[in-house]
């Protein structure tokens, strides 16, 4: 334990030192490191494969389920995708150093804001080793240092990837310690990482709700996180029904596991008799279980019995991440907004409407990180929003909200430019 | 205690309800409430005076020192100043509803960001009752609800001011509960206020370091705070000496108690022999004690002995808020930046220089909320920065950094405008 303390303090100090250098690093050097990393990811097949095989063999030996083992696998396709991601981030504008809003004040000073890195971020994630490269590439471009703690089942793969990152940094004249991977599976390392405010400026957890709740509770530094994605699609009193069926179908069924999939459907009473039987048959054909309020169930009579259930109060608060959807009929836009603000998780919610006033009220009054009009909730994603890459999605209102890309890893400081002004 | 729990829950629920209405309130109504409040502050002399007299009498009776009693006093001048503040905030543009950066994505959706209120903020402050009006007016304009907890010695004054606020809100058709003052001096109320994430989105403490440390440690919601203002002025190797003397003098001596006063002076060795004797005589004339490194003391020989002391290691970390300054000679810009980043409190730091490269490096590399070139650190202030008003100064990197005005009380959410787009 004393050794672990010393190890983590060493990692923290090295990260803080590297962060100072990264903050001042030229854009060209950061891009060179990213391009070198992309090249190494494509070239360094055998060494990576050997490390990955060790993790895969251990996972199979430990009896991990096949989908979990698959997530560990660094196939040439996975490596090509993360290499391409590095090249895309290299091609993006450097967010650091941008000075905005400089205004001359009556006293003579000019005041503006400069975008700077946050410093050091700690990232705690599970399973998929490609997250190691995603986090590293965002850290490099945003001028931060990072400390990565991946899943223990991916340790050898992550160490091999982190070595490629360090070599690429060095090749570009940047500090190897800008991206460090914690080289132990000791779980106490997480507890130390989240409680080093002197060395770590923010923690970004990616994983199950249990992990994120524990980190939020125990962290002594800010955490960028989202817990639930209990997302809603609301079909308004005035709506294009064909469009609504297409979008709601996509929002629920295009994929069941992402956090931005719709989990709850609200339908205005005026449209329920027309809309619900249609979407009900679409869901039924895909085997989606419908948990409805009493009025909704009455309109879903054509749906096979085994896919229909009365909704319990808990259903309104549940993120299923599965082929299940809760359905409620509401009598007004006000009721829909109040329901979403009370039961939703402030992640992503959409209205389907042709009424401008409804659309604007929904955008303003629904208190969520992403609010949408006539689009699938599945669009809530850093790539889809044009951020180039995403380190996570935040349901906090502070700092980064919604998909977090390069800018979410920066901070704005005030700059004052004077010619000897003094305050009177 | 059960009663206090129930009371605070009631306050929290009322605030959350009011916040929903305030978020959707028209700009005209918010401005009308602010102008009504300004009018009432000017007109309601006698009732306010009676409440204020009760607090003043109690304070004198309890043996409070005269400066503390003075800070409690609501003179006509103090009331005129806060009334004017309300009018200024009414005249400012409404930050809420602004939609920025809307861009069309290849999928067809348009993605942008909308500025919305944070929701409910809790403010914990000491002594001066005019803070009640400052916080209330910022809450109203930014579309937030707030829960105020003032000092117990100002309770009657604060209650009288809060009643004016509630009447003004009602006159403008807004909810009285948008601004609530906690009507008890029970200290347990603070502990409850900072641990109600369901009702409170952010806590803003204003007061001594002990109060702020306790709140930061125990809060279960985000805190906008600054702990220390250990601000530096650094005199570079190339400098206009007359300008440097004027600015450093102002930064240290214009007022000793504000958090943005300079506490530590760094001087490049090349300028020390010319600069230190001059600034030393300026400080000496004002009775400022100088705690210097060995080399600095050697150059301050003309200063009376009783104003000179060798600096101890603690001096580099100390915010004096008094006529004392620590002085160190450095051999390079690098050493100055490293010293500031290590010993400063990331609040406000200034460089005095005529060298462009030094200026730009200082701006980029000093990790503080405000960084300045050739200006007095005393300028770090919401009014001086043109924010119109200031609810506090933040040394956090997250969300609001530096002086916090209306925008610091808002959040940006993503808006997606579609025509039925789905994700493929």
Tab-separated table of N, CA, C and O in Angstrom, chain A residues 347-390:
chain	number	residue	atom	x	y	z
A	347	UNK	N	-30.394	13.957	-20.070
A	347	UNK	CA	-29.420	13.545	-21.077
A	347	UNK	C	-29.868	14.065	-22.451
A	347	UNK	O	-29.356	15.089	-22.910
A	348	UNK	N	-30.854	13.427	-23.073
A	348	UNK	CA	-31.289	13.802	-24.424
A	348	UNK	C	-32.780	13.540	-24.571
A	348	UNK	O	-33.246	12.447	-24.241
A	349	UNK	N	-33.515	14.552	-25.031
A	349	UNK	CA	-34.953	14.381	-25.209
A	349	UNK	C	-35.384	15.105	-26.478
A	349	UNK	O	-34.873	16.168	-26.810
A	350	UNK	N	-36.359	14.493	-27.184
A	350	UNK	CA	-36.771	15.024	-28.496
A	350	UNK	C	-38.274	15.236	-28.548
A	350	UNK	O	-39.042	14.510	-27.918
A	351	UNK	N	-38.676	16.264	-29.312
A	351	UNK	CA	-40.084	16.477	-29.598
A	351	UNK	C	-40.296	16.251	-31.091
A	351	UNK	O	-39.456	16.629	-31.907
A	352	UNK	N	-41.408	15.603	-31.432
A	352	UNK	CA	-41.828	15.476	-32.823
A	352	UNK	C	-43.030	16.388	-32.980
A	352	UNK	O	-44.068	16.152	-32.346
A	353	UNK	N	-42.910	17.422	-33.792
A	353	UNK	CA	-43.986	18.413	-33.880
A	353	UNK	C	-43.893	19.198	-35.175
A	353	UNK	O	-42.810	19.312	-35.766
A	354	UNK	N	-45.029	19.743	-35.594
A	354	UNK	CA	-45.019	20.709	-36.705
A	354	UNK	C	-45.354	22.100	-36.186
A	354	UNK	O	-45.442	23.051	-36.956
A	355	UNK	N	-45.531	22.235	-34.866
A	355	UNK	CA	-45.942	23.510	-34.272
A	355	UNK	C	-44.710	24.264	-33.755
A	355	UNK	O	-43.979	23.762	-32.895
A	356	UNK	N	-44.514	25.469	-34.249
A	356	UNK	CA	-43.305	26.219	-33.900
A	356	UNK	C	-43.245	26.573	-32.413
A	356	UNK	O	-42.190	26.503	-31.778
A	357	UNK	N	-44.401	26.953	-31.852
A	357	UNK	CA	-44.420	27.349	-30.441
A	357	UNK	C	-44.068	26.157	-29.554
A	357	UNK	O	-43.282	26.271	-28.607
A	358	UNK	N	-44.623	24.994	-29.874
A	358	UNK	CA	-44.283	23.788	-29.106
A	358	UNK	C	-42.790	23.494	-29.203
A	358	UNK	O	-42.133	23.167	-28.204
A	359	UNK	N	-42.244	23.594	-30.412
A	359	UNK	CA	-40.825	23.294	-30.612
A	359	UNK	C	-39.959	24.220	-29.765
A	359	UNK	O	-39.051	23.770	-29.052
A	360	UNK	N	-40.242	25.524	-29.794
A	360	UNK	CA	-39.413	26.482	-29.063
A	360	UNK	C	-39.569	26.299	-27.558
A	360	UNK	O	-38.598	26.409	-26.804
A	361	UNK	N	-40.809	26.034	-27.101
A	361	UNK	CA	-40.986	25.819	-25.656
A	361	UNK	C	-40.236	24.562	-25.215
A	361	UNK	O	-39.594	24.554	-24.162
A	362	UNK	N	-40.298	23.497	-25.996
A	362	UNK	CA	-39.600	22.259	-25.644
A	362	UNK	C	-38.094	22.508	-25.550
A	362	UNK	O	-37.435	22.097	-24.591
A	363	UNK	N	-37.540	23.225	-26.531
A	363	UNK	CA	-36.096	23.514	-26.530
A	363	UNK	C	-35.701	24.300	-25.284
A	363	UNK	O	-34.691	24.026	-24.647
A	364	UNK	N	-36.527	25.301	-24.951
A	364	UNK	CA	-36.178	26.152	-23.810
A	364	UNK	C	-36.394	25.460	-22.481
A	364	UNK	O	-35.595	25.590	-21.555
A	365	UNK	N	-37.514	24.736	-22.349
A	365	UNK	CA	-37.954	24.332	-21.015
A	365	UNK	C	-37.537	22.932	-20.588
A	365	UNK	O	-37.556	22.622	-19.404
A	366	UNK	N	-37.195	22.068	-21.535
A	366	UNK	CA	-36.722	20.745	-21.126
A	366	UNK	C	-35.270	20.881	-20.671
A	366	UNK	O	-34.411	21.359	-21.416
A	367	UNK	N	-35.022	20.488	-19.437
A	367	UNK	CA	-33.748	20.772	-18.772
A	367	UNK	C	-32.751	19.638	-19.020
A	367	UNK	O	-32.321	18.968	-18.100
A	368	UNK	N	-32.382	19.432	-20.270
A	368	UNK	CA	-31.493	18.322	-20.611
A	368	UNK	C	-30.290	18.810	-21.398
A	368	UNK	O	-30.319	19.879	-22.004
A	369	UNK	N	-29.241	17.984	-21.407
A	369	UNK	CA	-28.004	18.367	-22.085
A	369	UNK	C	-28.220	18.529	-23.588
A	369	UNK	O	-27.621	19.408	-24.203
A	370	UNK	N	-29.050	17.684	-24.172
A	370	UNK	CA	-29.401	17.818	-25.590
A	370	UNK	C	-30.916	17.815	-25.719
A	370	UNK	O	-31.586	16.934	-25.168
A	371	UNK	N	-31.452	18.799	-26.437
A	371	UNK	CA	-32.889	18.837	-26.721
A	371	UNK	C	-33.048	18.919	-28.235
A	371	UNK	O	-32.318	19.657	-28.902
A	372	UNK	N	-33.978	18.147	-28.781
A	372	UNK	CA	-34.058	17.987	-30.234
A	372	UNK	C	-35.473	18.204	-30.736
A	372	UNK	O	-36.435	17.907	-30.034
A	373	UNK	N	-35.565	18.703	-31.970
A	373	UNK	CA	-36.844	18.819	-32.656
A	373	UNK	C	-36.780	17.956	-33.911
A	373	UNK	O	-35.868	18.126	-34.733
A	374	UNK	N	-37.729	17.039	-34.041
A	374	UNK	CA	-37.863	16.222	-35.257
A	374	UNK	C	-36.573	15.512	-35.640
A	374	UNK	O	-36.177	15.504	-36.810
A	375	UNK	N	-35.891	14.957	-34.655
A	375	UNK	CA	-34.698	14.169	-34.964
A	375	UNK	C	-34.572	13.057	-33.919
A	375	UNK	O	-35.097	13.155	-32.810
A	376	UNK	N	-33.862	12.025	-34.299
A	376	UNK	CA	-33.700	10.856	-33.438
A	376	UNK	C	-32.754	11.160	-32.275
A	376	UNK	O	-31.680	11.734	-32.476
A	377	UNK	N	-33.125	10.733	-31.061
A	377	UNK	CA	-32.251	10.968	-29.897
A	377	UNK	C	-30.877	10.323	-30.101
A	377	UNK	O	-29.899	10.735	-29.469
A	378	UNK	N	-30.815	9.337	-31.010
A	378	UNK	CA	-29.540	8.651	-31.266
A	378	UNK	C	-28.461	9.582	-31.815
A	378	UNK	O	-27.284	9.245	-31.840
A	379	UNK	N	-28.851	10.786	-32.250
A	379	UNK	CA	-27.855	11.733	-32.771
A	379	UNK	C	-26.986	12.359	-31.675
A	379	UNK	O	-26.009	13.041	-31.992
A	380	UNK	N	-27.338	12.211	-30.411
A	380	UNK	CA	-26.564	12.851	-29.337
A	380	UNK	C	-25.211	12.168	-29.194
A	380	UNK	O	-25.073	11.173	-28.477
A	381	UNK	N	-24.201	12.709	-29.843
A	381	UNK	CA	-22.921	12.018	-29.995
A	381	UNK	C	-21.911	13.027	-30.510
A	381	UNK	O	-22.229	13.856	-31.376
A	382	UNK	N	-20.685	12.971	-30.003
A	382	UNK	CA	-19.674	13.943	-30.377
A	382	UNK	C	-19.381	13.969	-31.874
A	382	UNK	O	-19.213	15.032	-32.460
A	383	UNK	N	-19.322	12.802	-32.513
A	383	UNK	CA	-19.068	12.769	-33.952
A	383	UNK	C	-20.227	13.401	-34.709
A	383	UNK	O	-20.031	14.228	-35.594
A	384	UNK	N	-21.453	13.023	-34.316
A	384	UNK	CA	-22.630	13.542	-35.023
A	384	UNK	C	-22.757	15.053	-34.832
A	384	UNK	O	-23.285	15.755	-35.678
A	385	UNK	N	-22.294	15.576	-33.689
A	385	UNK	CA	-22.368	17.010	-33.429
A	385	UNK	C	-21.206	17.773	-34.065
A	385	UNK	O	-21.118	18.987	-33.958
A	386	UNK	N	-20.275	17.040	-34.655
A	386	UNK	CA	-19.169	17.714	-35.318
A	386	UNK	C	-18.011	18.051	-34.399
A	386	UNK	O	-17.165	18.873	-34.726
A	387	UNK	N	-17.951	17.398	-33.230
A	387	UNK	CA	-16.840	17.671	-32.305
A	387	UNK	C	-15.588	16.908	-32.720
A	387	UNK	O	-14.540	17.078	-32.118
A	388	UNK	N	-15.714	16.026	-33.706
A	388	UNK	CA	-14.550	15.308	-34.205
A	388	UNK	C	-14.269	14.061	-33.395
A	388	UNK	O	-13.865	13.040	-33.914
A	389	UNK	N	-14.456	14.121	-32.110
A	389	UNK	CA	-14.197	12.992	-31.240
A	389	UNK	C	-14.919	13.274	-29.938
A	389	UNK	O	-15.343	14.391	-29.679
A	390	UNK	N	-15.046	12.253	-29.146
A	390	UNK	CA	-15.820	12.427	-27.918
A	390	UNK	C	-15.144	11.635	-26.822
A	390	UNK	O	-14.809	10.474	-27.013
